[in-house]
Coordinates of C-alpha atoms and ligand atoms in Angstrom, one line a residue:
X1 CA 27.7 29.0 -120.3
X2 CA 27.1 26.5 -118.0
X3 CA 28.6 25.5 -114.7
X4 CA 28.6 22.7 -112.2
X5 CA 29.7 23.5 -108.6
X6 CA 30.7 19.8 -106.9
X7 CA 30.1 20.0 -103.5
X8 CA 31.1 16.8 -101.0
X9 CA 31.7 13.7 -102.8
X10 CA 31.8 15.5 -106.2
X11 CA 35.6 17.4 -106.0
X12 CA 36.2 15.5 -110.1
X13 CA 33.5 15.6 -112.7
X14 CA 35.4 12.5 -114.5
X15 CA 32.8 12.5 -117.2
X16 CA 33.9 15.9 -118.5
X17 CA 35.6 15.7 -121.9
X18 CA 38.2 18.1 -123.9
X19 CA 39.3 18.8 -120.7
X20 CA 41.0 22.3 -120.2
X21 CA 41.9 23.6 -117.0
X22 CA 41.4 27.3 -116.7
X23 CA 43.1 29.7 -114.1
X24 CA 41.2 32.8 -113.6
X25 CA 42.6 35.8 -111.1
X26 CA 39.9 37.9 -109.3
X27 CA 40.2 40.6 -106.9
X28 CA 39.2 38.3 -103.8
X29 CA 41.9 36.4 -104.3
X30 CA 45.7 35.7 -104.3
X31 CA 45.5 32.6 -105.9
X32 CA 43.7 32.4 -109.2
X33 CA 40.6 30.1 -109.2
X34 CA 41.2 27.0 -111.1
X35 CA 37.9 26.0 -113.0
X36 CA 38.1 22.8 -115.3
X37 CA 35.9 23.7 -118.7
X38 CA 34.9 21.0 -121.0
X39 CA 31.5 18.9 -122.8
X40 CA 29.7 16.6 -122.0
X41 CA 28.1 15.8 -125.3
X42 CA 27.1 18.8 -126.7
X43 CA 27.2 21.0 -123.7
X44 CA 29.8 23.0 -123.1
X45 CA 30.0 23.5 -119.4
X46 CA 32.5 24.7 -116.7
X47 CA 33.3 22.8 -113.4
X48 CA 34.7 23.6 -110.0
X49 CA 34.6 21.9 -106.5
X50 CA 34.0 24.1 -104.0
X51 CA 36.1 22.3 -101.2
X52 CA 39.1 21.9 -103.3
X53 CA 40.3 19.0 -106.2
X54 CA 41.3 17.7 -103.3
X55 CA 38.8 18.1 -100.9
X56 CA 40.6 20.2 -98.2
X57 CA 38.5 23.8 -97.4
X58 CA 35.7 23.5 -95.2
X59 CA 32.7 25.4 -95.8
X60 CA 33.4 28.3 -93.7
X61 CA 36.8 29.1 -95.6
X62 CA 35.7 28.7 -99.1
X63 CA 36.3 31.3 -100.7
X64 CA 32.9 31.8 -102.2
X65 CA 33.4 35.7 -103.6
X66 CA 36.4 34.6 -105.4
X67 CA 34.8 31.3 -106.8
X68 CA 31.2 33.0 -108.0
X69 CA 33.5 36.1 -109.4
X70 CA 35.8 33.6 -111.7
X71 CA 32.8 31.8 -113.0
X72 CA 31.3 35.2 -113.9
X73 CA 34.4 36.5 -115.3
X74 CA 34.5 33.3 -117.4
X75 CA 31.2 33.8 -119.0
X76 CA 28.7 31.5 -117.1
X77 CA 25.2 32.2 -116.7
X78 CA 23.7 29.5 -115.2
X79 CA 25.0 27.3 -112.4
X80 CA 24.0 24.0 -110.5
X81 CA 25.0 23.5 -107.2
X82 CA 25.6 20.5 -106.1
X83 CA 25.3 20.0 -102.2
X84 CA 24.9 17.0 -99.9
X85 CA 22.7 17.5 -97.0
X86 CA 21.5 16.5 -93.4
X87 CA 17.9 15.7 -93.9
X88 CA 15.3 17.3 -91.8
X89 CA 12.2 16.0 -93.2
X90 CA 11.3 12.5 -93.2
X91 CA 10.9 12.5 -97.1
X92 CA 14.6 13.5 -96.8
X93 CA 16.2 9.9 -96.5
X94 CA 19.9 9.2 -96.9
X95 CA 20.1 8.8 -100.1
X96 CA 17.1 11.2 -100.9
X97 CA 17.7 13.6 -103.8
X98 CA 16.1 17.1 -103.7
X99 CA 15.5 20.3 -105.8
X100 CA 15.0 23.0 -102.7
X101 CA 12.9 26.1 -103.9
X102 CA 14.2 28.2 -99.9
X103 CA 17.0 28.9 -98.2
X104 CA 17.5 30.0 -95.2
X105 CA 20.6 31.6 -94.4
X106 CA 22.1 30.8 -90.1
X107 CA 25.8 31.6 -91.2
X108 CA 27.9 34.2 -89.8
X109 CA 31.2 35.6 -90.3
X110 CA 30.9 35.2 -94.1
X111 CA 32.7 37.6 -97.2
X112 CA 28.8 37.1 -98.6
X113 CA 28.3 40.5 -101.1
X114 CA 30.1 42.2 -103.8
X115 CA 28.6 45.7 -102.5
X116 CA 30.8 45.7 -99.6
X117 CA 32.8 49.1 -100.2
X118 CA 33.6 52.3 -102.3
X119 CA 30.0 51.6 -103.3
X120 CA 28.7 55.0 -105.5
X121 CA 25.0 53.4 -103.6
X122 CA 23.6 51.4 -101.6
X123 CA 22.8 48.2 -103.2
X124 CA 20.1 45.4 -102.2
X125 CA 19.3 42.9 -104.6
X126 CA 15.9 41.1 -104.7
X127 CA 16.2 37.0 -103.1
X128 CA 12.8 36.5 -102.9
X129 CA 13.0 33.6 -105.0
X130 CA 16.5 32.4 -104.3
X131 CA 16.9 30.0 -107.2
X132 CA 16.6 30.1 -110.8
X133 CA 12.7 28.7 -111.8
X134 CA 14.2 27.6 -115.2
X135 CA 17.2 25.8 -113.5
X136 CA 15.0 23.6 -111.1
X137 CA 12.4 22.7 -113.9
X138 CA 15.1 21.1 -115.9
X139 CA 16.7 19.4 -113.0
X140 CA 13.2 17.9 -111.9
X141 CA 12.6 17.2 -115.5
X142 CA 15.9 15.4 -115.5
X143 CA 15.1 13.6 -112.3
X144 CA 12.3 12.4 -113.4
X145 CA 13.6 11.4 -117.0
X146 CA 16.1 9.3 -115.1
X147 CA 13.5 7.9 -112.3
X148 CA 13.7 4.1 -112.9
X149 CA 17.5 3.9 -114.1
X150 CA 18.2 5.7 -109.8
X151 CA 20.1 3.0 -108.1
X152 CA 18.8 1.8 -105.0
X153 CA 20.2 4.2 -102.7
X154 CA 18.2 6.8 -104.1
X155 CA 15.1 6.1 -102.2
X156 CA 11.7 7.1 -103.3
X157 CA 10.2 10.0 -105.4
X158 CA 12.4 13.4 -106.0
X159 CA 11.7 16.0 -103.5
X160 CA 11.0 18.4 -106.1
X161 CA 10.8 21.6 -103.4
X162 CA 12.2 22.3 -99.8
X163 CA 13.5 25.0 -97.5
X164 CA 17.8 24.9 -97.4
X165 CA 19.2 25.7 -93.7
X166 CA 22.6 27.0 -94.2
X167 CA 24.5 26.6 -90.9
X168 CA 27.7 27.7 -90.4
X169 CA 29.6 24.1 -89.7
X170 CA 31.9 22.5 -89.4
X171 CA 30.8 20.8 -87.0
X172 CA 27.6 19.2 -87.2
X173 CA 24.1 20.7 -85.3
X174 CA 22.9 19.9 -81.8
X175 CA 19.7 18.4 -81.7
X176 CA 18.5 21.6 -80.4
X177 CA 19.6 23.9 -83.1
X178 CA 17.7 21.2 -86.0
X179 CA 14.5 21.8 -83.7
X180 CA 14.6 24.8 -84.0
X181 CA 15.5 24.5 -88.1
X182 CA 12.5 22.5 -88.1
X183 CA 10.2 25.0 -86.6
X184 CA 11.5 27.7 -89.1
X185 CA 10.5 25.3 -92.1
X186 CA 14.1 23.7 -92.9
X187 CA 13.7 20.5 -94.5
X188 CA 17.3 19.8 -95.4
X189 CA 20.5 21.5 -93.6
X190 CA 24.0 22.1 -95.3
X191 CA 26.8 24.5 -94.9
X192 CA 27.8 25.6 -98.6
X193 CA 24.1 27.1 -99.6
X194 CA 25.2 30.4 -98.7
X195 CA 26.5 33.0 -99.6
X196 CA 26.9 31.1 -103.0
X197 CA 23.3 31.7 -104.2
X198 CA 23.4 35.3 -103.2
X199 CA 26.8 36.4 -104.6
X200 CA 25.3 34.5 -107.8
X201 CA 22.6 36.5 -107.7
X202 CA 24.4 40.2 -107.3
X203 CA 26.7 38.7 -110.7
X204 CA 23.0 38.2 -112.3
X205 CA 23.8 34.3 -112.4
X206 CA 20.8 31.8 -112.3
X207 CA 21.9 29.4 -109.7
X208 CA 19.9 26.4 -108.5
X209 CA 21.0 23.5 -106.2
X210 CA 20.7 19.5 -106.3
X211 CA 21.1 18.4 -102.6
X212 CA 21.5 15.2 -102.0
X213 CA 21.0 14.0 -98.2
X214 CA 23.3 11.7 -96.8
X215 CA 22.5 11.6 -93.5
X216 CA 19.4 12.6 -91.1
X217 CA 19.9 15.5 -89.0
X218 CA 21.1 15.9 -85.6
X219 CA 18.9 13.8 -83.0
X220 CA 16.3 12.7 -85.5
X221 CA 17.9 9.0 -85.2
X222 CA 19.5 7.5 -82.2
X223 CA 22.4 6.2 -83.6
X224 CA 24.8 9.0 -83.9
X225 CA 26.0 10.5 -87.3
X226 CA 29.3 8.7 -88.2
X227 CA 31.9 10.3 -91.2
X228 CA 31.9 6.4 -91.9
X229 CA 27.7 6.4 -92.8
X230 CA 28.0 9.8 -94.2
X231 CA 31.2 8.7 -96.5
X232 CA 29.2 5.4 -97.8
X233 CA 25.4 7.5 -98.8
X234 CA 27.9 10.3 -100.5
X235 CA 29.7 7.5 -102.5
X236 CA 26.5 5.9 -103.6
X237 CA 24.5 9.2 -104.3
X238 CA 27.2 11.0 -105.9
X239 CA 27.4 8.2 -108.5
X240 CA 24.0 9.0 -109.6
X241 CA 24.4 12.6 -109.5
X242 CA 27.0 11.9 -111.9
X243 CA 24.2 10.0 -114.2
X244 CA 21.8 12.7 -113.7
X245 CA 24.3 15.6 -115.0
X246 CA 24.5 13.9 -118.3
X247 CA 20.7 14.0 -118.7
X248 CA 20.6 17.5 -117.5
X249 CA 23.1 19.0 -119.5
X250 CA 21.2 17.3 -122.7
X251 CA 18.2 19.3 -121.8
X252 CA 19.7 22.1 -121.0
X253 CA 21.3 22.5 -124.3
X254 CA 17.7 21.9 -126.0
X255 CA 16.1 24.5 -123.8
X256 CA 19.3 26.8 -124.8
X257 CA 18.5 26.3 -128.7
X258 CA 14.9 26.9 -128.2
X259 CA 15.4 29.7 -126.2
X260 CA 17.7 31.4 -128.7
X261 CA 15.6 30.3 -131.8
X262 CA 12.5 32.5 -130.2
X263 CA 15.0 35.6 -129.5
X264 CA 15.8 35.8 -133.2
Ligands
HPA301 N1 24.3 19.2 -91.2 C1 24.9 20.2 -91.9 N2 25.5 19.9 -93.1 C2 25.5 18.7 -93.6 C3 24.9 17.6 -92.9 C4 24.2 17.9 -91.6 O1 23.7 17.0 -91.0 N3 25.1 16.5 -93.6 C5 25.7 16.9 -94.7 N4 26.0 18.2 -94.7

């Protein structure tokens, strides 16, 4: 199955229909993990915002084992991410869309593996390729079906690769640290990149991510990064994110049948 995880701006998927909300325990959690399941057209497909319906957990207390572990236990394979972004390089507008092919990870403090304890081994997983090839082709296929319908605010060409800093947040970088982003190869800097691909990736889930950028990083622009400029690109961008999932989720279930059809 498949599974949308709304980042920023994206806590409702209001284009889901026969809507059910499902509560699934896990053993990282007290609380079960509510995840709203439902179709958009023929795709079935599972959805749950990371910060909350409501949008209250900041990125350094989601509780990322918990979430990736429900969506496993509910039988999806394949996730989108959907994250909004500081943008690093200059392609990376407000506004900008992107399909990064790197991450980076600069958090700390984390619950970030499954192989944590009363392991029978050691375990490390291969990342080399932190997201799914199949996963981003369809998303840049669906970009690119989509192209002329993007609203304004979705500036230019989709970036259809980058490198993912994951910082730690909340609180925005210093100029300094996205400097030094830059000189490791970051092109776009978030806080919800990781652990989420790499617990996805010890469950054997193909996870890819749809930033969008809603602001440019610390100290690229003079002006200085207001919740107020932030709040109106998220608003804008998430309403064609919300277009684009439609589109998606129609190729997706082609690639599905196609893939099944040469299994048999
Ligand atoms: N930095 C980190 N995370 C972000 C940013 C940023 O500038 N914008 C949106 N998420």
């Amino acid at each position: 199955m498949l599974a949308i995880i709304g980042g920023s701006g994206l806590s409702r998927l209001d284009i889901l229909q026969d809507t059910a909300l499902e509560k699934v325990t896990t053993p990282f959690s007290e609380s079960a993990v509510e995840i709203l399941t439902g179709s958009i057209g023929e795709q079935k497909l599972a959805f749950l915002p990371r910060h909350g319906k409501t949008h209250v957990i900041p990125p350094h207390k989601i509780n990322y084992q918990a979430n990736l572990w429900a969506l496993h236990q509910l039988g999806v394979t394949d996730i989108v991410s959907v994250n909004a972004v500081g943008g690093i390089d200059p392609q990376m507008a407000p506004g900008q869309l992107a399909i990064p092919d790197q991450i980076i990870d600069y958090t700390h403090g984390r619950l970030h593996t499954y192989y944590q304890e009363n392991l029978s081994k050691v375990v490390h997983i291969d990342f080399t390729h932190p997201y799914s090839k199949r996963l981003r082709h369809l998303l840049i296929v669906a970009m690119e079906q989509q192209g002329d319908d993007l609203d304004e605010v979705v500036e230019g060409l989709p970036v259809t690769q980058g490198v993912y800093g994951c910082t730690q947040g909340p609180r925005l970088e210093t100029a300094a640290e996205i400097i030094r982003l830059k000189q490791d190869g970051c092109d776009m800097v978030g806080m919800t990149g990781m652990p989420e691909a790499g617990l996805a990736r010890e469950l054997g889930m193909e996870y890819a991510c749809l930033a969008l950028s809603v602001n440019r990083a610390a100290g690229l622009e003079k002006k200085p990064i207001t919740m107020e400029d932030i709040n109106h690109t998220l608003v804008a961008g998430m309403a064609e994110v919300k277009k684009l999932i439609p589109v998606f989720a129609r190729l997706y279930a082609a690639d599905e049948q196609a893939r099944h059809k040469s299994a048999v």
